[in-house]
XYZ file of C-alpha atoms in Angstrom:
783
model
C -136.478 1.317 -9.032
C -140.007 2.294 -7.920
C -141.543 -1.142 -8.630
C -138.950 -2.811 -6.366
C -139.671 -0.326 -3.591
C -143.392 -1.097 -3.821
C -142.657 -4.847 -3.677
C -140.486 -4.269 -0.606
C -143.276 -2.277 1.002
C -145.575 -5.238 0.379
C -143.189 -7.506 2.297
C -142.955 -5.048 5.202
C -146.726 -4.619 5.327
C -147.253 -8.383 5.404
C -144.840 -8.712 8.338
C -146.806 -6.043 10.221
C -150.141 -7.562 9.243
C -149.080 -11.005 10.362
C -148.102 -9.417 13.707
C -151.600 -7.891 13.992
C -150.585 -4.307 13.219
C -151.107 -4.032 9.459
C -154.736 -3.019 9.364
C -157.237 -4.432 6.886
C -156.266 -7.356 4.612
C -157.615 -5.315 1.679
C -154.360 -3.301 1.732
C -152.619 -6.372 0.238
C -154.532 -5.850 -3.000
C -153.000 -2.380 -3.561
C -149.392 -3.433 -4.159
C -150.022 -5.151 -7.523
C -151.748 -2.213 -9.324
C -149.340 0.286 -7.732
C -146.353 -1.729 -8.918
C -147.863 -2.025 -12.429
C -148.150 1.774 -12.607
C -144.435 2.024 -11.772
C -143.635 -0.592 -14.436
C -145.651 1.401 -16.989
C -143.527 4.477 -16.233
C -140.373 2.395 -16.852
C -141.768 1.033 -20.128
C -142.736 4.484 -21.382
C -139.325 5.955 -20.531
C -137.519 3.055 -22.250
C -139.559 3.382 -25.462
C -138.895 7.106 -25.691
C -135.153 7.061 -24.924
C -134.068 3.917 -26.778
C -133.653 3.824 -30.560
C -135.739 0.706 -31.175
C -136.386 -0.865 -34.525
C -140.035 -1.012 -35.667
C -140.374 -4.643 -34.525
C -139.016 -3.756 -31.079
C -141.302 -0.753 -30.802
C -144.268 -2.936 -31.659
C -143.421 -5.516 -28.970
C -142.923 -3.039 -26.156
C -145.937 -0.949 -27.136
C -148.146 -4.053 -27.086
C -146.708 -5.056 -23.732
C -147.387 -1.571 -22.394
C -151.051 -1.843 -23.405
C -151.204 -5.274 -21.737
C -149.872 -3.724 -18.519
C -152.576 -1.037 -18.623
C -155.221 -3.752 -18.896
C -153.669 -5.712 -16.019
C -153.537 -2.540 -13.942
C -157.195 -1.946 -14.597
C -158.094 -5.543 -13.696
C -156.125 -5.618 -10.454
C -157.321 -2.099 -9.594
C -160.920 -3.289 -9.808
C -159.978 -6.277 -7.622
C -158.446 -3.896 -5.046
C -161.645 -1.860 -4.969
C -163.675 -5.035 -4.483
C -161.371 -5.981 -1.590
C -162.090 -2.785 0.320
C -165.834 -3.147 -0.333
C -165.851 -6.772 0.912
C -163.653 -6.086 3.957
C -163.149 -7.640 6.397
C -163.943 -10.634 4.136
C -161.622 -11.525 1.248
C -163.144 -10.618 -2.131
C -164.190 -12.818 -5.037
C -162.572 -11.539 -8.246
C -165.230 -9.537 -10.135
C -165.962 -10.387 -13.748
C -164.714 -6.971 -15.051
C -161.431 -7.588 -13.243
C -161.224 -11.050 -14.827
C -161.965 -9.541 -18.246
C -159.319 -6.811 -17.989
C -156.670 -9.120 -16.498
C -157.459 -11.851 -19.015
C -157.253 -9.397 -21.920
C -153.902 -8.174 -20.601
C -152.588 -11.728 -20.398
C -153.749 -12.512 -23.946
C -152.181 -9.323 -25.290
C -148.899 -10.129 -23.536
C -148.976 -13.617 -25.095
C -149.561 -12.058 -28.536
C -146.604 -9.695 -28.055
C -144.269 -12.588 -27.212
C -145.572 -14.705 -30.098
C -144.728 -11.937 -32.575
C -141.087 -11.599 -31.484
C -138.981 -12.625 -34.562
C -136.490 -15.481 -34.251
C -134.522 -14.823 -37.451
C -135.276 -18.260 -38.944
C -135.783 -18.225 -42.720
C -135.420 -21.792 -44.025
C -138.290 -24.284 -43.809
C -135.920 -26.926 -42.464
C -134.774 -24.800 -39.527
C -138.296 -23.529 -38.896
C -139.661 -27.092 -38.672
C -136.840 -28.226 -36.412
C -137.335 -25.258 -34.106
C -141.110 -25.747 -34.018
C -140.614 -29.343 -32.857
C -138.164 -28.234 -30.143
C -140.542 -25.547 -28.944
C -143.461 -27.996 -28.807
C -141.385 -30.386 -26.663
C -140.328 -27.566 -24.361
C -143.882 -26.220 -24.110
C -145.316 -29.632 -23.187
C -142.591 -30.273 -20.609
C -142.938 -26.843 -19.025
C -146.732 -27.021 -19.143
C -146.743 -30.442 -17.487
C -144.709 -29.192 -14.544
C -146.807 -26.048 -14.157
C -150.027 -28.076 -14.358
C -148.926 -30.722 -11.896
C -147.342 -28.519 -9.267
C -149.373 -25.335 -9.761
C -152.829 -25.619 -11.297
C -153.827 -29.194 -10.445
C -153.690 -28.650 -6.647
C -156.081 -25.733 -7.084
C -158.433 -27.692 -9.360
C -158.531 -30.797 -7.166
C -158.507 -28.901 -3.829
C -161.203 -29.893 -1.242
C -162.629 -26.413 -1.630
C -162.313 -25.666 -5.402
C -161.150 -22.216 -6.398
C -163.441 -19.920 -8.362
C -163.454 -20.348 -12.106
C -162.278 -16.761 -12.899
C -159.205 -17.185 -10.707
C -158.432 -20.546 -12.256
C -158.757 -19.015 -15.719
C -156.324 -16.228 -14.842
C -153.863 -18.706 -13.323
C -154.175 -20.978 -16.369
C -153.508 -18.091 -18.725
C -150.496 -17.080 -16.660
C -149.144 -20.637 -16.880
C -149.668 -20.726 -20.636
C -147.913 -17.391 -20.944
C -145.005 -18.617 -18.823
C -144.599 -21.840 -20.796
C -144.840 -20.084 -24.154
C -142.541 -17.217 -23.193
C -139.865 -19.460 -21.678
C -139.954 -21.614 -24.796
C -139.799 -18.598 -27.080
C -137.012 -16.767 -25.298
C -134.690 -19.769 -25.510
C -134.518 -19.382 -29.298
C -134.015 -15.619 -29.546
C -130.393 -15.142 -30.636
C -130.450 -11.398 -31.180
C -132.380 -8.729 -33.015
C -134.697 -5.912 -31.989
C -135.914 -7.535 -28.724
C -133.299 -8.532 -26.165
C -133.432 -12.161 -25.039
C -132.731 -11.379 -21.371
C -135.514 -8.788 -21.390
C -137.988 -11.320 -22.781
C -136.758 -13.849 -20.227
C -137.688 -11.406 -17.450
C -141.153 -11.029 -19.004
C -141.468 -14.823 -19.143
C -140.657 -15.088 -15.436
C -143.857 -13.167 -14.657
C -145.743 -16.294 -15.649
C -143.759 -18.321 -13.155
C -144.835 -15.870 -10.492
C -148.351 -17.168 -11.138
C -147.122 -20.677 -10.270
C -145.713 -19.337 -7.022
C -149.037 -17.591 -6.396
C -150.875 -20.857 -6.916
C -148.591 -22.812 -4.610
C -148.686 -20.042 -1.981
C -152.465 -19.773 -2.222
C -152.928 -23.507 -1.702
C -150.289 -23.822 0.988
C -151.324 -20.702 2.836
C -154.841 -21.846 3.535
C -157.107 -18.994 4.637
C -154.306 -16.437 4.371
C -153.216 -17.737 0.974
C -154.779 -14.898 -1.083
C -153.157 -12.284 1.149
C -149.745 -13.904 0.773
C -150.193 -14.038 -3.003
C -151.282 -10.375 -3.257
C -148.721 -8.893 -0.888
C -145.639 -11.061 -1.461
C -145.905 -12.789 -4.850
C -147.817 -10.669 -7.355
C -145.787 -7.444 -6.736
C -142.817 -9.280 -8.276
C -144.585 -9.091 -11.679
C -144.093 -5.288 -12.036
C -140.530 -5.655 -10.773
C -139.740 -8.132 -13.547
C -141.395 -5.915 -16.176
C -139.371 -2.891 -15.020
C -136.194 -5.006 -15.069
C -137.006 -6.073 -18.647
C -137.375 -2.436 -19.720
C -134.064 -1.544 -18.122
C -132.329 -4.510 -19.755
C -133.676 -3.567 -23.189
C -132.332 -0.032 -22.784
C -128.868 -1.357 -21.882
C -128.780 -4.055 -24.593
C -128.471 -1.726 -27.613
C -125.722 -3.055 -29.912
C -125.139 -6.251 -27.902
C -123.735 -9.164 -29.936
C -126.101 -12.030 -30.888
C -126.196 -15.144 -28.726
C -126.624 -18.816 -29.419
C -130.065 -20.357 -28.958
C -130.598 -22.783 -26.075
C -130.233 -26.232 -27.638
C -130.640 -27.982 -24.262
C -134.267 -26.893 -23.712
C -135.935 -30.073 -25.150
C -133.814 -32.234 -22.850
C -134.592 -30.039 -19.851
C -138.283 -30.360 -20.733
C -138.039 -34.140 -20.751
C -136.238 -34.038 -17.387
C -139.015 -31.802 -16.005
C -141.703 -34.326 -17.034
C -139.654 -37.072 -15.415
C -139.729 -35.094 -12.149
C -143.508 -34.827 -12.403
C -143.800 -38.573 -13.127
C -141.616 -39.413 -10.145
C -143.789 -37.210 -7.956
C -147.052 -38.918 -8.985
C -145.473 -42.371 -8.589
C -144.367 -41.732 -5.037
C -146.982 -39.158 -4.021
C -150.698 -39.227 -3.288
C -152.156 -37.779 -6.471
C -155.472 -38.810 -7.970
C -155.769 -41.276 -10.815
C -156.834 -38.566 -13.275
C -153.855 -36.412 -12.360
C -151.546 -39.420 -12.739
C -152.934 -40.154 -16.194
C -152.408 -36.540 -17.309
C -148.794 -36.437 -16.111
C -147.868 -39.875 -17.498
C -149.555 -39.120 -20.823
C -147.710 -35.825 -21.141
C -144.422 -37.549 -20.278
C -145.011 -40.231 -22.937
C -145.801 -37.547 -25.512
C -142.676 -35.553 -24.664
C -140.531 -38.691 -24.809
C -141.993 -39.608 -28.209
C -141.365 -36.115 -29.587
C -137.795 -36.172 -28.286
C -137.311 -39.527 -30.023
C -138.582 -38.021 -33.278
C -136.287 -35.049 -32.755
C -133.288 -37.309 -32.227
C -134.106 -39.236 -35.381
C -134.365 -36.025 -37.386
C -131.144 -34.737 -35.812
C -129.437 -38.017 -36.725
C -130.570 -37.635 -40.344
C -129.492 -33.993 -40.395
C -126.091 -34.898 -38.945
C -125.632 -37.603 -41.567
C -126.547 -35.112 -44.271
C -124.130 -32.547 -42.864
C -121.384 -35.153 -42.599
C -122.045 -36.152 -46.193
C -121.899 -32.527 -47.306
C -118.714 -32.027 -45.292
C -117.100 -35.099 -46.854
C -118.186 -33.918 -50.303
C -116.859 -30.436 -49.536
C -113.541 -31.850 -48.335
C -113.298 -34.020 -51.445
C -114.084 -31.001 -53.608
C -111.471 -28.926 -51.790
C -108.893 -31.687 -52.196
C -109.743 -31.869 -55.901
C -109.574 -28.094 -56.335
C -106.241 -28.009 -54.496
C -104.746 -30.503 -56.946
C -106.534 -29.690 -60.225
C -106.733 -26.715 -62.517
C -110.054 -24.894 -62.239
C -110.303 -24.069 -65.961
C -109.251 -27.278 -67.714
C -109.783 -29.894 -65.004
C -106.240 -31.195 -65.500
C -103.802 -31.843 -62.678
C -102.204 -28.605 -61.475
C -98.554 -27.864 -60.736
C -98.716 -29.163 -57.141
C -100.195 -32.538 -58.130
C -97.836 -32.836 -61.111
C -94.809 -32.200 -58.897
C -96.010 -34.797 -56.395
C -96.465 -37.437 -59.084
C -93.148 -36.517 -60.643
C -91.445 -36.948 -57.249
C -93.065 -40.380 -56.916
C -91.936 -41.330 -60.425
C -88.371 -40.231 -59.790
C -88.319 -42.091 -56.478
C -89.338 -45.292 -58.293
C -87.050 -44.942 -61.319
C -86.302 -42.884 -64.400
C -88.791 -40.232 -65.500
C -89.465 -38.295 -68.707
C -91.290 -34.967 -68.960
C -92.639 -33.175 -72.015
C -93.189 -29.459 -71.409
C -95.601 -27.827 -73.900
C -96.191 -24.092 -74.337
C -98.683 -22.331 -76.620
C -96.872 -19.946 -78.954
C -98.099 -16.313 -78.996
C -101.003 -17.044 -76.643
C -100.794 -13.534 -75.161
C -101.555 -12.135 -78.592
C -104.715 -14.258 -78.765
C -105.797 -12.960 -75.358
C -105.079 -9.343 -76.286
C -106.672 -9.418 -79.717
C -109.615 -11.801 -79.293
C -110.369 -11.411 -75.594
C -109.808 -13.446 -72.435
C -113.029 -15.431 -72.813
C -111.932 -16.788 -76.168
C -108.465 -17.311 -74.704
C -109.981 -19.469 -71.953
C -111.943 -21.422 -74.559
C -108.727 -22.010 -76.478
C -106.949 -23.267 -73.350
C -109.775 -25.723 -72.610
C -109.834 -26.932 -76.207
C -106.058 -27.330 -76.254
C -106.140 -29.216 -72.933
C -108.672 -31.648 -74.392
C -106.623 -32.061 -77.592
C -103.405 -32.587 -75.609
C -105.073 -35.203 -73.401
C -106.399 -36.974 -76.488
C -102.990 -36.926 -78.183
C -101.308 -38.213 -75.010
C -103.781 -41.032 -74.395
C -102.478 -43.755 -72.115
C -98.846 -42.762 -72.678
C -98.752 -40.027 -70.042
C -100.445 -37.839 -67.472
C -101.270 -34.294 -68.561
C -101.154 -31.253 -66.263
C -101.521 -27.507 -66.608
C -98.665 -25.794 -64.823
C -100.077 -22.291 -65.239
C -101.011 -19.801 -67.943
C -100.457 -21.405 -71.348
C -97.863 -23.921 -70.087
C -98.717 -27.630 -69.946
C -96.713 -30.713 -68.999
C -96.921 -34.434 -69.697
C -95.408 -37.019 -67.376
C -94.545 -39.815 -69.798
C -95.350 -43.259 -68.456
C -92.602 -45.838 -68.549
C -93.148 -48.589 -71.046
C -92.630 -52.259 -70.237
C -88.969 -53.188 -70.358
C -87.899 -49.663 -69.554
C -84.179 -49.330 -69.035
C -83.310 -51.881 -71.738
C -83.203 -49.359 -74.534
C -86.386 -48.657 -76.476
C -85.162 -45.594 -78.307
C -81.986 -43.911 -79.429
C -82.638 -40.195 -79.055
C -82.623 -37.626 -81.820
C -78.980 -36.672 -81.846
C -79.514 -33.277 -80.254
C -76.840 -33.860 -77.670
C -74.604 -36.404 -76.090
C -75.622 -36.877 -72.474
C -73.392 -38.524 -69.950
C -74.622 -41.091 -67.451
C -76.232 -39.585 -64.389
C -77.049 -36.224 -66.017
C -80.516 -34.883 -66.576
C -81.445 -36.068 -70.025
C -79.622 -39.370 -69.719
C -81.057 -42.842 -69.933
C -83.049 -44.683 -72.531
C -86.216 -44.993 -70.522
C -89.285 -43.808 -72.352
C -87.299 -42.310 -75.250
C -89.182 -44.031 -78.025
C -92.564 -43.489 -76.402
C -91.702 -39.927 -75.420
C -90.538 -38.936 -78.884
C -93.575 -40.506 -80.519
C -95.725 -38.629 -78.039
C -93.952 -35.348 -78.888
C -94.576 -36.000 -82.583
C -98.288 -36.651 -81.907
C -98.513 -33.399 -79.957
C -96.960 -31.478 -82.837
C -99.218 -33.249 -85.358
C -102.369 -32.126 -83.553
C -101.523 -28.488 -84.341
C -102.232 -29.150 -88.026
C -105.987 -28.969 -87.430
C -107.929 -26.108 -85.790
C -109.208 -26.692 -82.248
C -112.232 -25.586 -80.245
C -115.579 -24.178 -81.244
C -113.886 -21.125 -82.750
C -111.720 -23.360 -84.963
C -108.445 -21.619 -84.153
C -105.105 -22.809 -85.433
C -102.481 -23.125 -82.741
C -98.727 -23.472 -82.619
C -96.804 -24.991 -79.756
C -93.208 -25.312 -78.647
C -92.228 -28.324 -76.566
C -89.209 -29.452 -74.598
C -88.470 -33.073 -73.717
C -86.167 -34.168 -70.898
C -85.409 -37.414 -69.053
C -83.703 -38.041 -65.723
C -82.609 -41.086 -63.704
C -83.989 -42.068 -60.313
C -83.092 -39.737 -57.468
C -82.951 -36.586 -59.611
C -84.723 -33.562 -58.148
C -88.026 -32.812 -59.857
C -87.061 -29.143 -60.146
C -83.923 -30.089 -62.110
C -85.890 -32.221 -64.561
C -88.495 -29.495 -65.078
C -85.761 -26.905 -65.546
C -84.170 -29.061 -68.231
C -87.495 -29.497 -70.057
C -88.108 -25.759 -69.809
C -84.673 -25.041 -71.277
C -85.372 -27.383 -74.201
C -88.747 -25.721 -74.757
C -87.173 -22.260 -74.983
C -84.596 -23.599 -77.420
C -87.509 -24.846 -79.540
C -88.995 -21.347 -79.495
C -85.692 -19.812 -80.525
C -85.460 -22.227 -83.441
C -88.633 -20.805 -84.939
C -91.412 -22.114 -82.664
C -93.940 -24.844 -83.514
C -91.411 -27.631 -82.936
C -89.976 -29.747 -80.142
C -86.454 -30.289 -78.846
C -84.962 -32.899 -76.540
C -82.746 -31.516 -73.796
C -78.985 -31.979 -74.122
C -76.197 -30.940 -71.772
C -75.131 -27.344 -72.270
C -78.489 -26.088 -73.536
C -79.017 -24.050 -70.400
C -75.995 -21.926 -71.273
C -77.772 -20.553 -74.333
C -80.942 -20.008 -72.290
C -78.968 -18.178 -69.633
C -77.356 -16.058 -72.313
C -80.786 -15.064 -73.625
C -81.933 -14.267 -70.093
C -78.883 -12.084 -69.591
C -79.567 -10.457 -72.938
C -83.000 -9.370 -71.711
C -81.438 -7.737 -68.653
C -78.817 -6.017 -70.797
C -81.523 -4.629 -73.069
C -83.047 -2.760 -70.155
C -79.647 -1.393 -69.195
C -78.876 -0.459 -72.789
C -82.130 1.493 -73.091
C -81.318 3.429 -69.943
C -77.721 4.015 -71.087
C -78.684 5.208 -74.588
C -76.714 2.518 -76.436
C -79.207 2.157 -79.301
C -78.739 3.979 -82.586
C -81.101 4.575 -85.495
C -79.769 3.993 -89.007
C -81.577 4.733 -92.239
C -81.832 2.749 -95.484
C -82.637 5.061 -98.416
C -85.784 4.790 -100.526
C -84.665 5.851 -103.994
C -86.573 7.066 -107.041
C -85.913 4.503 -109.783
C -86.313 7.241 -112.398
C -83.994 9.910 -111.006
C -81.818 8.058 -108.501
C -82.625 10.660 -105.806
C -83.397 9.746 -102.202
C -87.079 10.437 -101.539
C -87.419 8.632 -98.227
C -85.831 6.270 -95.720
C -86.673 3.257 -93.585
C -85.553 3.612 -89.970
C -83.735 0.614 -88.458
C -82.323 0.181 -84.951
C -78.817 -0.962 -84.056
C -77.257 -1.763 -80.682
C -73.739 -0.449 -80.057
C -72.760 -2.679 -77.137
C -69.802 -1.260 -75.152
C -68.084 -4.670 -74.958
C -69.436 -6.816 -77.806
C -69.594 -4.065 -80.380
C -72.487 -3.957 -82.839
C -75.138 -6.538 -81.892
C -77.245 -7.919 -84.731
C -80.965 -7.112 -84.656
C -81.577 -10.824 -85.237
C -80.149 -11.387 -81.748
C -81.756 -8.641 -79.691
C -85.112 -7.970 -81.432
C -86.563 -11.420 -80.458
C -85.396 -10.840 -76.883
C -87.031 -7.399 -76.897
C -90.267 -8.937 -78.181
C -90.157 -11.681 -75.555
C -89.521 -9.318 -72.642
C -91.868 -6.554 -73.797
C -88.978 -4.086 -74.110
C -89.861 -3.734 -77.794
C -92.433 -1.130 -76.692
C -89.995 1.399 -75.135
C -87.432 0.548 -77.817
C -89.992 1.218 -80.562
C -90.976 4.474 -78.826
C -87.333 5.589 -78.940
C -86.990 4.731 -82.647
C -90.253 6.501 -83.472
C -89.298 9.756 -81.723
C -85.761 9.759 -83.126
C -87.034 9.103 -86.667
C -89.529 11.970 -86.523
C -86.889 14.297 -85.089
C -84.335 13.398 -87.767
C -86.810 13.688 -90.643
C -87.896 17.125 -89.440
C -84.217 18.169 -89.251
C -83.596 17.067 -92.873
C -86.653 18.958 -94.101
C -85.545 22.077 -92.210
C -82.056 21.842 -93.669
C -82.836 20.914 -97.286
C -86.429 21.987 -97.954
C -89.900 20.433 -97.794
C -89.346 18.296 -100.895
C -86.227 16.651 -99.502
C -87.951 13.625 -98.054
C -91.575 12.523 -98.505
C -91.674 9.359 -96.473
C -89.726 8.133 -93.463
C -90.642 5.644 -90.834
C -89.814 2.735 -88.576
C -91.154 -0.788 -88.382
C -93.958 -1.436 -85.877
C -94.332 -4.691 -83.922
C -97.443 -6.517 -82.739
C -96.627 -5.625 -79.143
C -96.650 -1.922 -79.996
C -100.058 -2.151 -81.659
C -101.485 -3.656 -78.478
C -99.852 -1.094 -76.219
C -102.624 1.243 -74.957
C -100.268 4.264 -75.189
C -99.137 3.674 -78.788
C -101.509 6.206 -80.389
C -100.451 8.844 -77.858
C -96.786 8.011 -78.525
C -97.259 8.681 -82.257
C -99.101 11.944 -81.600
C -96.399 13.108 -79.190
C -93.561 12.224 -81.607
C -95.219 14.185 -84.430
C -96.084 17.156 -82.234
C -92.649 17.401 -80.585
C -90.737 17.167 -83.893
C -93.044 19.357 -85.982
C -93.109 16.711 -88.732
C -96.225 16.562 -90.894
C -98.228 13.396 -90.210
C -98.301 12.361 -93.899
C -94.491 12.224 -93.995
C -94.479 9.495 -91.319
C -94.831 5.959 -92.696
C -95.269 3.073 -90.252
C -94.228 -0.263 -91.746
C -96.089 -3.405 -90.669
C -95.983 -7.038 -91.671
C -99.104 -9.005 -92.582
C -98.764 -11.053 -89.386
C -98.962 -7.857 -87.301
C -102.024 -6.587 -89.167
C -103.837 -9.906 -88.792
C -103.781 -9.821 -84.978
C -107.465 -9.181 -84.429
C -109.862 -6.252 -84.252
C -107.865 -4.207 -81.743
C -104.867 -3.958 -84.068
C -107.116 -2.927 -86.964
C -108.793 -0.263 -84.813
C -105.401 1.222 -83.952
C -104.367 1.225 -87.619
C -107.566 2.975 -88.672
C -107.015 5.595 -85.946
C -103.493 6.205 -87.272
C -104.830 6.499 -90.811
C -107.424 9.037 -89.637
C -104.579 11.065 -88.079
C -102.941 11.319 -91.513
C -100.148 8.844 -90.800
C -99.434 6.595 -93.791
C -99.170 2.833 -93.390
C -96.969 0.530 -95.429
C -97.573 -3.200 -95.810
C -94.116 -4.789 -95.673
C -93.094 -8.088 -97.344
C -96.264 -8.027 -99.449
C -97.119 -11.208 -101.307
C -95.646 -13.684 -98.818
C -98.758 -14.132 -96.626
C -101.907 -16.121 -97.158
C -104.346 -13.218 -96.993
C -102.622 -10.430 -98.891
C -105.438 -9.601 -101.300
C -108.246 -9.681 -98.733
C -106.033 -7.759 -96.346
C -105.887 -4.754 -98.672
C -109.676 -4.363 -98.337
C -109.647 -4.193 -94.518
C -106.263 -2.559 -93.908
C -105.965 1.206 -94.652
C -102.623 0.825 -96.417
C -101.074 3.671 -98.414
C -97.931 1.859 -99.585
C -97.263 -1.740 -100.654
C -93.681 -3.034 -100.429
C -92.930 -5.935 -102.791
C -91.053 -8.666 -100.924
C -87.433 -9.360 -101.865
C -88.271 -12.960 -102.801
C -90.104 -11.676 -105.911
C -87.191 -9.412 -106.868
C -84.456 -12.038 -106.659
C -83.603 -13.332 -110.147
C -86.055 -11.053 -111.919
C -83.232 -9.958 -114.297
C -81.967 -13.432 -115.232
C -83.983 -14.202 -118.352
C -84.188 -12.213 -121.587
C -86.992 -9.715 -121.798
C -89.974 -10.945 -123.754
C -89.305 -14.631 -123.157
C -91.831 -16.861 -121.342
C -89.299 -17.487 -118.595
C -88.872 -13.737 -117.985
C -92.641 -13.210 -117.989
C -93.002 -15.999 -115.391
C -90.362 -14.455 -113.137
C -92.022 -11.061 -113.395
C -95.604 -12.303 -112.979
C -95.993 -11.580 -109.245
C -94.165 -8.256 -109.432
C -96.371 -7.184 -112.360
C -99.565 -8.337 -110.585
C -98.678 -6.454 -107.408
C -97.992 -3.153 -109.172
C -101.172 -3.467 -111.217
C -103.228 -4.265 -108.116
C -101.691 -1.339 -106.220
C -102.405 0.987 -109.133
C -106.027 -0.138 -109.258
C -106.399 0.542 -105.530
C -104.553 3.867 -105.615
C -101.584 2.638 -103.557
C -97.904 3.553 -103.874
C -95.370 0.746 -104.379
C -91.819 0.119 -103.196
C -89.676 -2.742 -104.493
C -87.441 -4.215 -101.768
C -84.148 -6.073 -101.975
C -82.745 -4.589 -105.213
C -79.195 -5.928 -105.554
C -78.127 -4.611 -109.007
C -78.999 -2.119 -111.692
C -80.591 -4.730 -113.953
C -83.199 -5.487 -111.289
C -83.863 -1.758 -110.847
C -84.342 -1.300 -114.605
C -86.729 -4.222 -114.961
C -88.817 -3.108 -112.000
C -88.949 0.427 -113.376
C -90.231 -0.902 -116.682
C -92.930 -2.840 -114.787
C -94.156 0.432 -113.223
C -92.285 0.608 -109.912
C -91.137 4.149 -109.184
C -89.418 3.648 -105.801
C -86.903 0.983 -104.801
C -84.895 -0.117 -101.791
C -81.904 -2.435 -101.434
C -78.159 -2.689 -101.020
C -77.574 -1.587 -104.619
C -79.406 1.676 -103.942
C -78.097 2.213 -100.427
C -77.248 0.241 -97.304
C -78.506 1.180 -93.824
C -76.225 4.013 -92.713
C -75.933 6.601 -89.964
C -78.019 9.751 -90.404
C -74.867 11.788 -91.094
C -74.271 9.846 -94.322
C -77.857 10.434 -95.459
C -77.327 14.115 -94.659
C -74.179 14.095 -96.816
C -76.082 12.557 -99.759
C -78.819 15.172 -99.400
C -76.150 17.871 -99.432
C -74.483 16.354 -102.489
C -77.794 16.126 -104.341
C -78.617 19.715 -103.412
C -75.184 20.885 -104.643
C -75.603 18.936 -107.884
C -79.041 20.450 -108.411
C -77.619 23.956 -107.773
C -74.810 23.453 -110.305
C -77.149 22.133 -112.946
C -79.413 25.209 -112.845
C -77.139 27.562 -114.978
C -76.591 24.817 -117.539
C -80.290 24.316 -117.787
C -80.769 28.015 -118.222
């Protein structure tokens, strides 16, 4: 490093000069400007080779200009030294001007270094700390550096004092500033090296005073050449600091400043300073102590605020860990803890409540409305529970109520509902809370009679009630309540059931049934059977409804009433429906190929709500039609009113199917609450009269008021369908008299056991063959 070599040369020269062999004292004034030129070379190289940010470039460029000004100032002083030789020179005014301008520019560069503080609170706190540090550092520099020069027997020249004062101010400001630089475009260690140049001025002052006549020579040859060395070191450090991690700011600086003023006070107390100097030092010490006191008070307030925020944050975290974020109710963890406490103290009763068909609400109306419904239901459940229990949300659409024990619990305040005989010590045993629990269950069911929430939605719930004696595991009690709840769902939903021993066997059977369904799909155990749609005028088969049957290898034929609900519950209804759809299209195309295009005009399976909400359902229908070659208008998809009324998504799917040419049939028409309005929104092509309006239609004599009353709905439906251009099918025809009456009313197509039971496709094929043979034989007779 060139600047270090020049400084070393200054030391060697001074040794020779002190020995009487160094020549003129003016040579001492050359080392400072020469060293500054070397430092300028280091600064220029660093700026050109280091990828600095704009703020960093600005700082080092400003510092470089300051060094040029200092070089000019000390160069003029060196020239004055050689002119005045052998006398020591007085610093010329141009030299003072250039050096002073360089010092001011260096101060401005340090002031503009960013600290990364953005908040007003942190900025104010840091400003107070920096003021304390500046006063403490300034007091020490004044007392030990500048004051001896000011109060010396032979006062120093004003220009020199001004330069020294500016150097002290620069040192105090830079040291204060660098302590709070944590990272960024200007390296903290580099700025610290720049700040140390100001301390060199203090050494110069002390050396100048202590050195007597030779003081200026000592300062110029030994002390001032360290300034370029420090600047060159700063440039080197900045070049090596690229990508260095940020550091913590120096929080101890205010306390170090106070300690520094205490040192100055101790020195004036036990030294020989003047009264004015003593007053300055003591006054500065008092001011620093007062500012530190203010800082401590503000820090105490800030710490209290932080502690308060931390306590509030911990309380919030504890609350969030034990409460549901959506409804504000206790969550599963808190419920289990309270249930454990209840069971440790005595008997406990739990009511488990589940929203029926909540997934359908989410899928059809959106998750936002689903969340609103959950919040509204939570509020309604809490209101219905009142002081009789503690409500929790266990997850999803499942809620639980821990029923509080009433006074006198254990003495028999209820007698159960007769759902099961429970032995002593089993889950479900004990009288405790029975009366209160059952009344609570009834209140919960009663609240479903009115719509809830801002959207005024009607809800249905299934609930399971279970009790257990002290010492029972909470998991066992919850499992019992869950079993009872699923039994309630299997009994038709929107009701509650108290747990009884043995209920879990049925639940386990249903769980096993779900697993077997998956296996049966993979093994190809499902079969499609077809129930004929018959022309009431000719008796010919014109179509068929596709129905699925399960040929279990061990249990034989499993009823759809057993496995269809399990398929719906597990979601397997989607792949099962896809299988039925493809097989139906394939079989219908085979019949048309074998017996002609007029053989069958409509064939189709039933479609569930789950299928309508499956994103691949439209593609499944397209693929089934394309692969089989069946015309789209021969495929009829049968839907119930409940499936159609499942929100806008279901209606969009149905309209897309209609646009494809697929016909839609509204099954069980007349049994819902919105049948007439539904026909305006639903693109139906066929209306199927429900069996309930066919039963008994033949009982009374034609033309009598009783017969007209029995036929009123059937007549209204066929007239409405005719007005809207819809085809009709009468379901559930059990005898010929019913078929005749319906035909007279205007029904052309019927379905029922009298006209044909669901049979294998081979039997339908045989009937088609028989009809074709009969038609062939009748042609010569007709001729």
